[in-house]
Structures are given as C-alpha cells and as structure tokens.
PDB file of C-alpha atoms in Angstrom:
ATOM      1  CA  MET O   1      -0.158   0.437  -0.093  1.00 79.00           C
ATOM      2  CA  THR O   2       3.209   2.293   0.277  1.00 85.00           C
ATOM      3  CA  LYS O   3       4.315   2.045  -2.605  1.00 83.00           C
ATOM      4  CA  LEU O   4       1.067   2.323  -4.175  1.00 83.00           C
ATOM      5  CA  ALA O   5       0.695   5.134  -2.522  1.00 86.00           C
ATOM      6  CA  ASP O   6       4.570   7.093  -3.845  1.00 87.00           C
ATOM      7  CA  GLY O   7       5.361   6.754   0.312  1.00 88.00           C
ATOM      8  CA  ASN O   8       8.166   5.643   1.730  1.00 90.00           C
ATOM      9  CA  ASP O   9       8.362   1.857   1.248  1.00 86.00           C
ATOM     10  CA  ILE O  10      11.960   1.164   3.331  1.00 87.00           C
ATOM     11  CA  LEU O  11      10.523   2.847   6.737  1.00 90.00           C
ATOM     12  CA  THR O  12       7.813   0.422   5.992  1.00 88.00           C
ATOM     13  CA  LEU O  13       9.082  -2.776   6.188  1.00 83.00           C
ATOM     14  CA  CYS O  14      11.689  -1.270   9.710  1.00 86.00           C
ATOM     15  CA  GLU O  15       8.070  -0.832  10.391  1.00 86.00           C
ATOM     16  CA  VAL O  16       6.463  -4.437  10.350  1.00 83.00           C
ATOM     17  CA  PHE O  17      10.635  -5.724  11.276  1.00 82.00           C
ATOM     18  CA  ILE O  18      10.148  -4.281  14.420  1.00 87.00           C
ATOM     19  CA  GLY O  19       6.375  -4.318  14.993  1.00 85.00           C
ATOM     20  CA  ASN O  20       6.215  -8.091  14.349  1.00 81.00           C
ATOM     21  CA  VAL O  21       9.398  -8.799  16.854  1.00 83.00           C
ATOM     22  CA  LEU O  22       7.579  -5.962  19.351  1.00 86.00           C
ATOM     23  CA  GLY O  23       3.925  -8.032  18.983  1.00 84.00           C
ATOM     24  CA  ALA O  24       5.434 -11.779  20.101  1.00 82.00           C
ATOM     25  CA  PHE O  25       6.321 -10.327  23.092  1.00 84.00           C
ATOM     26  CA  ILE O  26       3.871  -7.378  24.058  1.00 88.00           C
ATOM     27  CA  THR O  27       0.418  -8.869  23.069  1.00 85.00           C
ATOM     28  CA  PRO O  28       0.696 -12.527  25.188  1.00 84.00           C
ATOM     29  CA  ALA O  29       1.003 -10.031  28.446  1.00 85.00           C
ATOM     30  CA  LEU O  30      -1.105  -7.273  26.767  1.00 87.00           C
ATOM     31  CA  LEU O  31      -3.611 -10.401  26.719  1.00 85.00           C
ATOM     32  CA  GLN O  32      -2.292 -11.994  30.530  1.00 83.00           C
ATOM     33  CA  MET O  33      -3.259  -8.434  31.540  1.00 85.00           C
ATOM     34  CA  TYR O  34      -6.775  -7.406  30.590  1.00 85.00           C
ATOM     35  CA  MET O  35      -8.242 -11.192  30.554  1.00 84.00           C
ATOM     36  CA  ARG O  36      -8.527 -11.277  33.953  1.00 80.00           C
ATOM     37  CA  GLY O  37     -11.836 -10.598  36.726  1.00 77.00           C
ATOM     38  CA  THR O  38     -14.808 -11.089  34.851  1.00 78.00           C
ATOM     39  CA  TRP O  39     -12.859 -11.407  31.437  1.00 78.00           C
ATOM     40  CA  ASP O  40     -10.863 -14.123  32.619  1.00 78.00           C
ATOM     41  CA  PHE O  41     -13.364 -16.444  30.756  1.00 77.00           C
ATOM     42  CA  GLY O  42     -10.944 -15.275  27.473  1.00 78.00           C
ATOM     43  CA  ASN O  43      -7.492 -15.919  29.170  1.00 79.00           C
ATOM     44  CA  PRO O  44      -5.325 -17.730  27.003  1.00 80.00           C
ATOM     45  CA  SER O  45      -3.723 -19.475  30.032  1.00 70.00           C
ATOM     46  CA  HIS O  46      -7.218 -21.458  30.353  1.00 67.00           C
ATOM     47  CA  GLN O  47      -8.042 -24.045  27.441  1.00 59.00           C
ATOM     48  CA  THR O  48      -9.605 -27.258  26.928  1.00 50.00           C
ATOM     49  CA  ASP O  49      -7.099 -29.247  28.213  1.00 53.00           C
ATOM     50  CA  GLY O  50      -6.085 -28.087  31.117  1.00 54.00           C
ATOM     51  CA  THR O  51      -4.859 -23.973  32.357  1.00 59.00           C
ATOM     52  CA  GLN O  52      -1.456 -23.314  31.128  1.00 63.00           C
ATOM     53  CA  SER O  53       1.237 -21.068  33.250  1.00 68.00           C
ATOM     54  CA  ILE O  54       2.864 -18.448  30.925  1.00 72.00           C
ATOM     55  CA  GLN O  55       5.684 -19.007  30.967  1.00 77.00           C
ATOM     56  CA  TYR O  56       4.367 -22.463  28.583  1.00 76.00           C
ATOM     57  CA  LEU O  57       2.140 -20.114  26.691  1.00 75.00           C
ATOM     58  CA  TYR O  58       4.901 -18.025  25.726  1.00 79.00           C
ATOM     59  CA  ALA O  59       7.408 -21.342  24.521  1.00 81.00           C
ATOM     60  CA  GLN O  60       4.910 -22.081  22.672  1.00 78.00           C
ATOM     61  CA  THR O  61       4.230 -17.926  21.023  1.00 79.00           C
ATOM     62  CA  MET O  62       7.915 -17.920  20.699  1.00 82.00           C
ATOM     63  CA  LYS O  63       8.110 -21.637  18.871  1.00 83.00           C
ATOM     64  CA  GLN O  64       4.940 -20.579  16.853  1.00 79.00           C
ATOM     65  CA  LEU O  65       6.415 -16.684  15.503  1.00 79.00           C
ATOM     66  CA  GLY O  66       9.924 -18.302  15.249  1.00 82.00           C
ATOM     67  CA  LEU O  67       8.777 -20.830  13.197  1.00 83.00           C
ATOM     68  CA  SER O  68       6.807 -18.481  10.347  1.00 78.00           C
ATOM     69  CA  VAL O  69       8.336 -15.264  11.289  1.00 77.00           C
ATOM     70  CA  PHE O  70      11.109 -14.747  12.397  1.00 81.00           C
ATOM     71  CA  ILE O  71      13.357 -17.339  11.090  1.00 87.00           C
ATOM     72  CA  PRO O  72      12.226 -16.814   7.463  1.00 85.00           C
ATOM     73  CA  LEU O  73      13.023 -13.373   7.943  1.00 81.00           C
ATOM     74  CA  PHE O  74      16.317 -13.514   9.561  1.00 86.00           C
ATOM     75  CA  VAL O  75      17.227 -16.596   6.732  1.00 90.00           C
ATOM     76  CA  GLY O  76      15.650 -14.077   3.850  1.00 87.00           C
ATOM     77  CA  GLN O  77      17.714 -11.464   5.212  1.00 85.00           C
ATOM     78  CA  VAL O  78      21.211 -12.589   4.829  1.00 91.00           C
ATOM     79  CA  VAL O  79      20.576 -13.934   1.491  1.00 91.00           C
ATOM     80  CA  GLN O  80      19.054 -11.333   0.276  1.00 87.00           C
ATOM     81  CA  ASN O  81      22.363  -9.613   1.958  1.00 90.00           C
ATOM     82  CA  ILE O  82      25.090 -12.014   0.375  1.00 92.00           C
ATOM     83  CA  PHE O  83      23.679 -12.610  -2.296  1.00 92.00           C
ATOM     84  CA  THR O  84      22.538  -9.646  -3.812  1.00 90.00           C
ATOM     85  CA  LYS O  85      22.176  -9.517  -7.676  1.00 90.00           C
ATOM     86  CA  GLN O  86      21.294 -13.479  -7.282  1.00 90.00           C
ATOM     87  CA  THR O  87      19.088 -12.089  -5.215  1.00 89.00           C
ATOM     88  CA  LYS O  88      17.511  -9.417  -7.172  1.00 87.00           C
ATOM     89  CA  TRP O  89      17.070 -11.237 -10.203  1.00 90.00           C
ATOM     90  CA  ALA O  90      15.702 -14.196  -8.224  1.00 88.00           C
ATOM     91  CA  MET O  91      12.702 -11.757  -7.349  1.00 86.00           C
ATOM     92  CA  GLN O  92      12.179 -10.461 -11.181  1.00 85.00           C
ATOM     93  CA  TYR O  93      12.043 -13.630 -12.829  1.00 86.00           C
ATOM     94  CA  PHE O  94      10.098 -16.040 -10.218  1.00 85.00           C
ATOM     95  CA  LYS O  95       7.739 -13.237  -9.944  1.00 82.00           C
ATOM     96  CA  LEU O  96       8.409 -13.518  -5.752  1.00 81.00           C
ATOM     97  CA  GLY O  97       6.292 -10.297  -4.720  1.00 75.00           C
ATOM     98  CA  LYS O  98       3.604 -11.429  -6.385  1.00 81.00           C
ATOM     99  CA  VAL O  99       4.345 -15.088  -3.884  1.00 82.00           C
ATOM    100  CA  GLY O 100       4.159 -13.551  -1.052  1.00 76.00           C
ATOM    101  CA  SER O 101       1.188 -12.015  -1.893  1.00 76.00           C
ATOM    102  CA  PHE O 102      -0.307 -14.956  -2.616  1.00 84.00           C
ATOM    103  CA  MET O 103       0.465 -16.524   0.626  1.00 82.00           C
ATOM    104  CA  LEU O 104      -0.712 -13.324   1.731  1.00 77.00           C
ATOM    105  CA  LEU O 105      -4.491 -14.638   1.087  1.00 82.00           C
ATOM    106  CA  LEU O 106      -3.842 -17.773   1.621  1.00 85.00           C
ATOM    107  CA  ILE O 107      -3.461 -17.430   5.580  1.00 80.00           C
ATOM    108  CA  MET O 108      -6.178 -15.046   4.692  1.00 80.00           C
ATOM    109  CA  PHE O 109      -8.714 -18.153   3.231  1.00 86.00           C
ATOM    110  CA  GLN O 110      -7.186 -20.375   5.896  1.00 83.00           C
ATOM    111  CA  SER O 111      -8.246 -18.067   8.425  1.00 82.00           C
ATOM    112  CA  PHE O 112     -11.957 -17.315   7.029  1.00 83.00           C
ATOM    113  CA  SER O 113     -11.762 -21.048   6.298  1.00 86.00           C
ATOM    114  CA  THR O 114     -11.622 -22.203   9.672  1.00 84.00           C
ATOM    115  CA  ALA O 115     -14.164 -19.509  11.579  1.00 84.00           C
ATOM    116  CA  PHE O 116     -16.824 -20.845   9.092  1.00 85.00           C
ATOM    117  CA  TYR O 117     -15.800 -24.623   8.806  1.00 86.00           C
ATOM    118  CA  GLN O 118     -16.161 -24.518  13.020  1.00 84.00           C
ATOM    119  CA  ASN O 119     -19.891 -21.972  11.560  1.00 87.00           C
ATOM    120  CA  ALA O 120     -18.316 -19.117  14.186  1.00 86.00           C
ATOM    121  CA  PHE O 121     -20.272 -16.615  11.810  1.00 84.00           C
ATOM    122  CA  ASN O 122     -23.523 -18.503  12.767  1.00 86.00           C
ATOM    123  CA  GLU O 123     -22.657 -18.815  16.384  1.00 86.00           C
ATOM    124  CA  VAL O 124     -22.373 -14.309  17.113  1.00 87.00           C
ATOM    125  CA  SER O 125     -24.498 -12.510  16.311  1.00 88.00           C
ATOM    126  CA  HIS O 126     -25.765 -11.045  13.834  1.00 89.00           C
ATOM    127  CA  ALA O 127     -25.811  -7.663  15.763  1.00 92.00           C
ATOM    128  CA  SER O 128     -22.046  -8.220  16.609  1.00 91.00           C
ATOM    129  CA  ILE O 129     -21.330  -8.889  13.632  1.00 91.00           C
ATOM    130  CA  ILE O 130     -22.427  -5.199  11.905  1.00 93.00           C
ATOM    131  CA  PHE O 131     -20.854  -4.134  15.546  1.00 94.00           C
ATOM    132  CA  LEU O 132     -17.680  -5.373  14.335  1.00 92.00           C
ATOM    133  CA  VAL O 133     -17.941  -4.095  10.941  1.00 93.00           C
ATOM    134  CA  PHE O 134     -18.156  -0.924  11.711  1.00 95.00           C
ATOM    135  CA  PHE O 135     -16.169  -0.242  14.538  1.00 95.00           C
ATOM    136  CA  ASN O 136     -13.520  -1.742  13.013  1.00 94.00           C
ATOM    137  CA  ILE O 137     -13.614   0.930  10.266  1.00 94.00           C
ATOM    138  CA  GLY O 138     -14.057   2.993  13.297  1.00 95.00           C
ATOM    139  CA  ILE O 139     -10.621   2.038  15.190  1.00 94.00           C
ATOM    140  CA  TYR O 140      -8.579   1.781  11.805  1.00 94.00           C
ATOM    141  CA  LEU O 141      -9.437   5.429  10.865  1.00 95.00           C
ATOM    142  CA  PHE O 142      -9.192   6.555  14.452  1.00 96.00           C
ATOM    143  CA  PHE O 143      -5.536   5.534  14.072  1.00 95.00           C
ATOM    144  CA  THR O 144      -4.777   7.310  11.107  1.00 95.00           C
ATOM    145  CA  VAL O 145      -5.463  10.670  12.126  1.00 95.00           C
ATOM    146  CA  LEU O 146      -3.513   9.698  16.021  1.00 96.00           C
ATOM    147  CA  THR O 147      -0.682   8.032  13.634  1.00 94.00           C
ATOM    148  CA  TYR O 148      -0.472  11.772  11.590  1.00 95.00           C
ATOM    149  CA  LEU O 149      -0.870  13.646  14.403  1.00 94.00           C
ATOM    150  CA  TYR O 150       1.760  11.934  15.946  1.00 93.00           C
ATOM    151  CA  ALA O 151       3.989  12.229  12.386  1.00 94.00           C
ATOM    152  CA  ARG O 152       3.198  16.089  11.977  1.00 93.00           C
ATOM    153  CA  PRO O 153       2.421  17.234  15.483  1.00 92.00           C
ATOM    154  CA  TYR O 154       1.753  20.886  14.958  1.00 91.00           C
ATOM    155  CA  ILE O 155       3.588  22.988  18.024  1.00 91.00           C
ATOM    156  CA  VAL O 156       6.601  21.138  16.743  1.00 90.00           C
ATOM    157  CA  LYS O 157       5.524  23.195  13.047  1.00 89.00           C
ATOM    158  CA  LEU O 158       4.874  25.709  15.599  1.00 89.00           C
ATOM    159  CA  LEU O 159       7.234  26.250  17.312  1.00 89.00           C
ATOM    160  CA  LEU O 160      10.140  25.482  15.160  1.00 89.00           C
ATOM    161  CA  SER O 161       9.668  26.930  11.230  1.00 85.00           C
ATOM    162  CA  THR O 162      12.696  28.551  10.802  1.00 87.00           C
ATOM    163  CA  GLU O 163      16.361  27.300  10.749  1.00 88.00           C
ATOM    164  CA  PRO O 164      18.555  28.480  12.789  1.00 89.00           C
ATOM    165  CA  ASP O 165      20.949  31.044  11.802  1.00 86.00           C
ATOM    166  CA  GLU O 166      23.881  32.917  13.359  1.00 86.00           C
ATOM    167  CA  ASN O 167      21.184  34.476  15.681  1.00 86.00           C
ATOM    168  CA  SER O 168      19.339  32.526  16.941  1.00 86.00           C
ATOM    169  CA  THR O 169      20.199  31.001  20.251  1.00 89.00           C
ATOM    170  CA  THR O 170      21.834  27.825  21.590  1.00 90.00           C
ATOM    171  CA  VAL O 171      17.937  27.097  23.577  1.00 91.00           C
ATOM    172  CA  TYR O 172      16.888  27.637  19.284  1.00 90.00           C
ATOM    173  CA  LYS O 173      18.946  25.258  17.672  1.00 90.00           C
ATOM    174  CA  TYR O 174      19.375  22.475  20.009  1.00 91.00           C
ATOM    175  CA  CYS O 175      15.346  22.441  20.715  1.00 91.00           C
ATOM    176  CA  TYR O 176      15.773  22.649  16.466  1.00 91.00           C
ATOM    177  CA  LYS O 177      17.953  19.610  15.891  1.00 91.00           C
ATOM    178  CA  ILE O 178      16.263  17.137  19.068  1.00 92.00           C
ATOM    179  CA  PHE O 179      12.954  18.280  17.918  1.00 91.00           C
ATOM    180  CA  ARG O 180      12.352  18.894  14.395  1.00 92.00           C
ATOM    181  CA  PRO O 181      13.217  15.736  13.551  1.00 91.00           C
ATOM    182  CA  PHE O 182      10.414  14.583  14.526  1.00 92.00           C
ATOM    183  CA  TYR O 183       7.764  16.844  12.541  1.00 93.00           C
ATOM    184  CA  TYR O 184       7.943  14.050   9.633  1.00 93.00           C
ATOM    185  CA  ASN O 185       8.003  15.012   5.521  1.00 92.00           C
ATOM    186  CA  ARG O 186       4.605  13.473   3.254  1.00 93.00           C
ATOM    187  CA  LYS O 187       6.449  10.507   2.127  1.00 93.00           C
ATOM    188  CA  ASP O 188       6.806   9.107   6.045  1.00 93.00           C
ATOM    189  CA  THR O 189       3.765  10.215   7.274  1.00 93.00           C
ATOM    190  CA  VAL O 190       1.643   8.132   4.757  1.00 93.00           C
ATOM    191  CA  ALA O 191       4.312   5.183   5.926  1.00 93.00           C
ATOM    192  CA  ILE O 192       3.309   6.074   9.433  1.00 93.00           C
ATOM    193  CA  MET O 193      -0.450   6.053   8.679  1.00 93.00           C
ATOM    194  CA  LEU O 194      -0.759   2.767   6.482  1.00 91.00           C
ATOM    195  CA  CYS O 195       1.209   0.795   8.952  1.00 91.00           C
ATOM    196  CA  GLY O 196      -0.020   2.368  12.384  1.00 89.00           C
ATOM    197  CA  PRO O 197      -3.477   1.086  12.434  1.00 91.00           C
ATOM    198  CA  ALA O 198      -2.498  -2.019  10.584  1.00 88.00           C
ATOM    199  CA  LYS O 199      -2.715  -5.450  11.429  1.00 83.00           C
ATOM    200  CA  THR O 200      -0.077  -8.164   9.952  1.00 79.00           C
ATOM    201  CA  ALA O 201      -2.536 -11.765   8.578  1.00 76.00           C
ATOM    202  CA  ALA O 202       0.692 -14.007   8.914  1.00 74.00           C
ATOM    203  CA  LEU O 203       1.712 -12.491  12.855  1.00 82.00           C
ATOM    204  CA  GLY O 204      -2.178 -12.036  13.475  1.00 84.00           C
ATOM    205  CA  VAL O 205      -3.495 -15.539  13.189  1.00 82.00           C
ATOM    206  CA  SER O 206       0.147 -17.350  14.659  1.00 81.00           C
ATOM    207  CA  LEU O 207       0.043 -15.109  17.866  1.00 85.00           C
ATOM    208  CA  VAL O 208      -4.386 -16.303  18.054  1.00 86.00           C
ATOM    209  CA  SER O 209      -3.020 -20.556  17.334  1.00 83.00           C
ATOM    210  CA  SER O 210      -0.375 -19.490  19.843  1.00 81.00           C
ATOM    211  CA  GLN O 211      -1.879 -19.184  22.538  1.00 83.00           C
ATOM    212  CA  TYR O 212      -5.064 -20.415  22.242  1.00 84.00           C
ATOM    213  CA  GLY O 213      -4.249 -23.083  20.223  1.00 79.00           C
ATOM    214  CA  ALA O 214      -4.489 -24.917  16.753  1.00 77.00           C
ATOM    215  CA  HIS O 215      -7.341 -27.201  17.603  1.00 81.00           C
ATOM    216  CA  ASN O 216      -9.347 -25.261  19.896  1.00 82.00           C
ATOM    217  CA  PRO O 217     -13.239 -25.286  18.909  1.00 83.00           C
ATOM    218  CA  LYS O 218     -13.243 -22.223  19.774  1.00 84.00           C
ATOM    219  CA  LEU O 219     -10.464 -20.659  17.556  1.00 86.00           C
ATOM    220  CA  GLY O 220     -12.775 -19.607  14.580  1.00 87.00           C
ATOM    221  CA  ILE O 221     -14.945 -17.479  16.309  1.00 88.00           C
ATOM    222  CA  ILE O 222     -11.547 -15.361  17.978  1.00 87.00           C
ATOM    223  CA  LEU O 223     -10.772 -15.538  14.411  1.00 87.00           C
ATOM    224  CA  VAL O 224     -13.460 -13.206  13.241  1.00 89.00           C
ATOM    225  CA  PRO O 225     -12.416 -10.018  14.481  1.00 90.00           C
ATOM    226  CA  LEU O 226      -9.242 -10.639  13.265  1.00 88.00           C
ATOM    227  CA  VAL O 227     -10.429 -12.357   9.226  1.00 86.00           C
ATOM    228  CA  LEU O 228     -13.216  -8.856   9.595  1.00 90.00           C
ATOM    229  CA  TYR O 229     -10.561  -6.082  10.475  1.00 91.00           C
ATOM    230  CA  GLN O 230      -8.021  -7.586   7.136  1.00 86.00           C
ATOM    231  CA  ALA O 231     -10.282  -7.433   4.604  1.00 86.00           C
ATOM    232  CA  GLU O 232     -12.017  -3.926   6.037  1.00 91.00           C
ATOM    233  CA  GLN O 233      -8.170  -2.790   6.446  1.00 91.00           C
ATOM    234  CA  VAL O 234      -7.363  -3.311   2.235  1.00 87.00           C
ATOM    235  CA  MET O 235     -10.800  -1.793   1.445  1.00 90.00           C
ATOM    236  CA  THR O 236     -10.765   1.166   4.001  1.00 92.00           C
ATOM    237  CA  ALA O 237      -6.320   1.858   2.688  1.00 91.00           C
ATOM    238  CA  ASN O 238      -7.368   1.173  -1.343  1.00 90.00           C
ATOM    239  CA  VAL O 239      -9.637   3.963  -0.388  1.00 92.00           C
ATOM    240  CA  LEU O 240      -7.254   6.323   1.381  1.00 92.00           C
ATOM    241  CA  VAL O 241      -3.957   5.359  -1.227  1.00 92.00           C
ATOM    242  CA  ASN O 242      -5.543   8.396  -4.120  1.00 91.00           C
ATOM    243  CA  PHE O 243      -5.765  10.299  -1.321  1.00 92.00           C
ATOM    244  CA  MET O 244      -3.007   9.992  -0.155  1.00 92.00           C
ATOM    245  CA  LYS O 245      -0.695   9.574  -3.261  1.00 91.00           C
ATOM    246  CA  LYS O 246      -1.829  12.888  -4.418  1.00 92.00           C
ATOM    247  CA  TRP O 247      -1.153  14.408  -1.419  1.00 93.00           C
ATOM    248  CA  ILE O 248       2.400  13.679  -1.495  1.00 92.00           C
ATOM    249  CA  HIS O 249       2.619  14.934  -5.099  1.00 91.00           C
ATOM    250  CA  ALA O 250       0.671  17.967  -4.413  1.00 89.00           C
ATOM    251  CA  GLU O 251       3.914  19.197  -2.865  1.00 76.00           C
ATOM    252  CA  ASP O 252       6.026  18.623  -5.262  1.00 72.00           C
ATOM    253  CA  THR O 253       3.421  20.615  -7.524  1.00 70.00           C
ATOM    254  CA  LYS O 254       4.526  23.142  -4.895  1.00 64.00           C
ATOM    255  CA  ALA O 255       7.976  22.470  -5.352  1.00 59.00           C
ATOM    256  CA  ASP O 256       7.854  22.622  -8.583  1.00 59.00           C
ATOM    257  CA  ASP O 257       6.022  25.453  -9.004  1.00 56.00           C
ATOM    258  CA  GLU O 258       7.698  27.470  -5.794  1.00 58.00           C
ATOM    259  CA  GLU O 259      11.384  26.155  -8.614  1.00 60.00           C
ATOM    260  CA  ASN O 260       9.375  27.803 -12.098  1.00 62.00           C
ATOM    261  CA  GLN O 261       9.022  30.484 -10.216  1.00 66.00           C
ATOM    262  CA  LEU O 262      13.043  31.298  -9.084  1.00 62.00           C
ATOM    263  CA  GLU O 263      14.609  31.236 -12.132  1.00 64.00           C
ATOM    264  CA  GLN O 264      11.778  33.422 -13.753  1.00 65.00           C
ATOM    265  CA  SER O 265      12.566  35.746 -12.230  1.00 63.00           C
ATOM    266  CA  GLU O 266      16.543  34.988 -11.889  1.00 62.00           C
ATOM    267  CA  ASP O 267      15.949  34.826 -15.973  1.00 62.00           C
ATOM    268  CA  GLN O 268      13.630  38.163 -15.847  1.00 64.00           C
ATOM    269  CA  ALA O 269      16.444  40.033 -13.370  1.00 59.00           C
ATOM    270  CA  SER O 270      18.961  38.904 -16.192  1.00 62.00           C
ATOM    271  CA  GLN O 271      16.948  40.510 -19.359  1.00 61.00           C
ATOM    272  CA  ASP O 272      16.712  43.477 -17.214  1.00 59.00           C
ATOM    273  CA  THR O 273      19.944  43.356 -15.783  1.00 59.00           C
ATOM    274  CA  THR O 274      21.047  43.239 -20.039  1.00 59.00           C
ATOM    275  CA  ALA O 275      18.067  45.682 -20.156  1.00 54.00           C
ATOM    276  CA  GLU O 276      20.294  48.637 -18.122  1.00 58.00           C
ATOM    277  CA  GLY O 277      23.210  47.887 -19.828  1.00 57.00           C
ATOM    278  CA  SER O 278      22.678  48.099 -23.287  1.00 57.00           C
ATOM    279  CA  SER O 279      20.362  51.418 -22.564  1.00 58.00           C
ATOM    280  CA  ASN O 280      24.007  52.477 -20.273  1.00 58.00           C
ATOM    281  CA  GLU O 281      25.638  51.685 -24.239  1.00 58.00           C
ATOM    282  CA  ILE O 282      23.448  52.677 -26.574  1.00 57.00           C
ATOM    283  CA  ARG O 283      23.458  56.374 -23.846  1.00 58.00           C
ATOM    284  CA  HIS O 284      27.060  56.483 -22.975  1.00 57.00           C
ATOM    285  CA  GLU O 285      26.945  55.721 -27.706  1.00 57.00           C
ATOM    286  CA  ILE O 286      24.948  59.623 -27.826  1.00 53.00           C
ATOM    287  CA  ILE O 287      27.076  61.105 -25.456  1.00 54.00           C
ATOM    288  CA  TYR O 288      29.932  60.426 -27.612  1.00 50.00           C
ATOM    289  CA  HIS O 289      29.187  60.947 -30.973  1.00 52.00           C
ATOM    290  CA  GLY O 290      27.489  64.729 -29.347  1.00 53.00           C
ATOM    291  CA  ASP O 291      31.094  65.695 -28.393  1.00 52.00           C
ATOM    292  CA  VAL O 292      32.773  64.421 -31.268  1.00 44.00           C
ATOM    293  CA  ASP O 293      30.088  66.438 -33.202  1.00 51.00           C
ATOM    294  CA  LYS O 294      31.412  69.446 -31.258  1.00 48.00           C
ATOM    295  CA  ARG O 295      34.811  68.754 -31.534  1.00 50.00           C
TER     296      ARG O 295
END
C-alpha cells in the first residue's frame, strides 16, 4: 500500500520488522493483563486441556512465531545481503513479490475457512458482526488520524518553523536539532499512517493459534474480528491510497512551482540587467558621438 501511495516503503519494512518482533512479546502480556476478573473466560491460559502457565504460553508463542516469522525473515535477510544480484534476479524472474501476496491470501483464506468450518459466523450474533464491521472501520480511521498527528505534530511546526541561523539562540538551535526531525515529511508520514493501524495477518493468526491452540473448538470465533479487520483494512487503505498519493505529489508540485518561479525571477532579473546594460551602452554612444560632433 505504501508503494502504491508513493510513500517511503523502506520505512514501512523497518516498521513491520520492529512491530512483528515487539508484538510477539507485548501481545501475550496484554492478554494476561486484560483477561482477568470478569474477562477471565477469555484468558489464553484457560484452554480445554487445562490451565497452562504463562511460561508455557510464551514458549508456544515464540516457537510458532520463530518457525513462521522470525527464522524465514532472518534467512531472507542473510540471503539478500550475501547474494544481492542473484536475489534481485530471482525476484524479477520468478515474480516472488506476487508469490508473497499469494501466500498472504492463503493465510486469510485459512482464517476464513476455520471460521466457516466451526460455524463461527452462525454462532456470533448478527448484531455483533454488524458492530464489528463498523467498529473496525472506525478504529482504523481513528488510528490513521492519530498516527498523522503524531507524525506531524503542529506544535513542532509552530515553534520550530524556521531553520536556525547565526542570530538564533543556543536553546532554539538545540531544540530544532532534537525535535524538528520528529516532524516527518509527507512520504514518511504516509508510511506511518499506513503502518500504524495495520495488522499483519501472518503475525495475528500465529499469535492467536499459538496461544489459544490450533485445535481449539472456539478458534473460529476468536478469529472472526481478525479476519474481518484484515478485509476491511485492505478496502479502507485502497480508498485512502489515492488521497495520500495526491497529497504527496501536491508537495512536489508546489516545490516545482516555487522552483519555476525562482528561475523565472532569475531570468527576468538577467533580462533586466541585460536591458539596462544595453541602455547604458546606447547612452554612452550618444554622448560619445555628441562630443565628437562638438569637436
């Protein structure tokens, strides 16, 4: 999506890697924090085969994520950096980019298949499904706006609008150097906006199945919000991509217009200087010939 919007796709790759690593540790901890008290029935430690320890859940999560996410990612980075030319040729010749998209579709298909096989959409009420659909869209848009506000904080632009010069104070120079980089350009902002609310299907399914069990009879119901969010985030992002792309290129158009105006001003100044020089030469010629005639 970031590439379609002409955003910073390299920043997106960094975010996906960091998010996948941190998500593997943070998500189980959040579930243990919130699934307590009246919500204890949803705690992953209470499975059909008995109560499992937190250490066991983390071990299962790390095992499955390691085999499905971390090890393939590590091997891919090693191969890409050692065999750069061969990797580039294989990516182009075998269309591996499309293979990755196809694998992502298979993961989503597997999630939908599990939900339908266990009659999850029949067991969940229609009111809950409708609520989830609109709630997912709302939360996606909310986090998109929130990430935009974090990526381009107005207070930074307001207080640090101009670059420091020799007349600037030392405090202003240090503040500009420290805080101004947190006001991201438009390409980086689009990458952040598309990564912030997005949820990786491969990581989400692996986290759910590793904690609740791949053969849990309620796994389909647990996957319903995830599979709905996956489909809705793709559709919503496809709508937003066009606006984001126009927003990015609007800055380029503005910069080109300013550059053209500057070039026109320089050309006009050059023409004025040339015309002024020609006028001076003509004036000197007239004065010279006048002096000659007088003599």
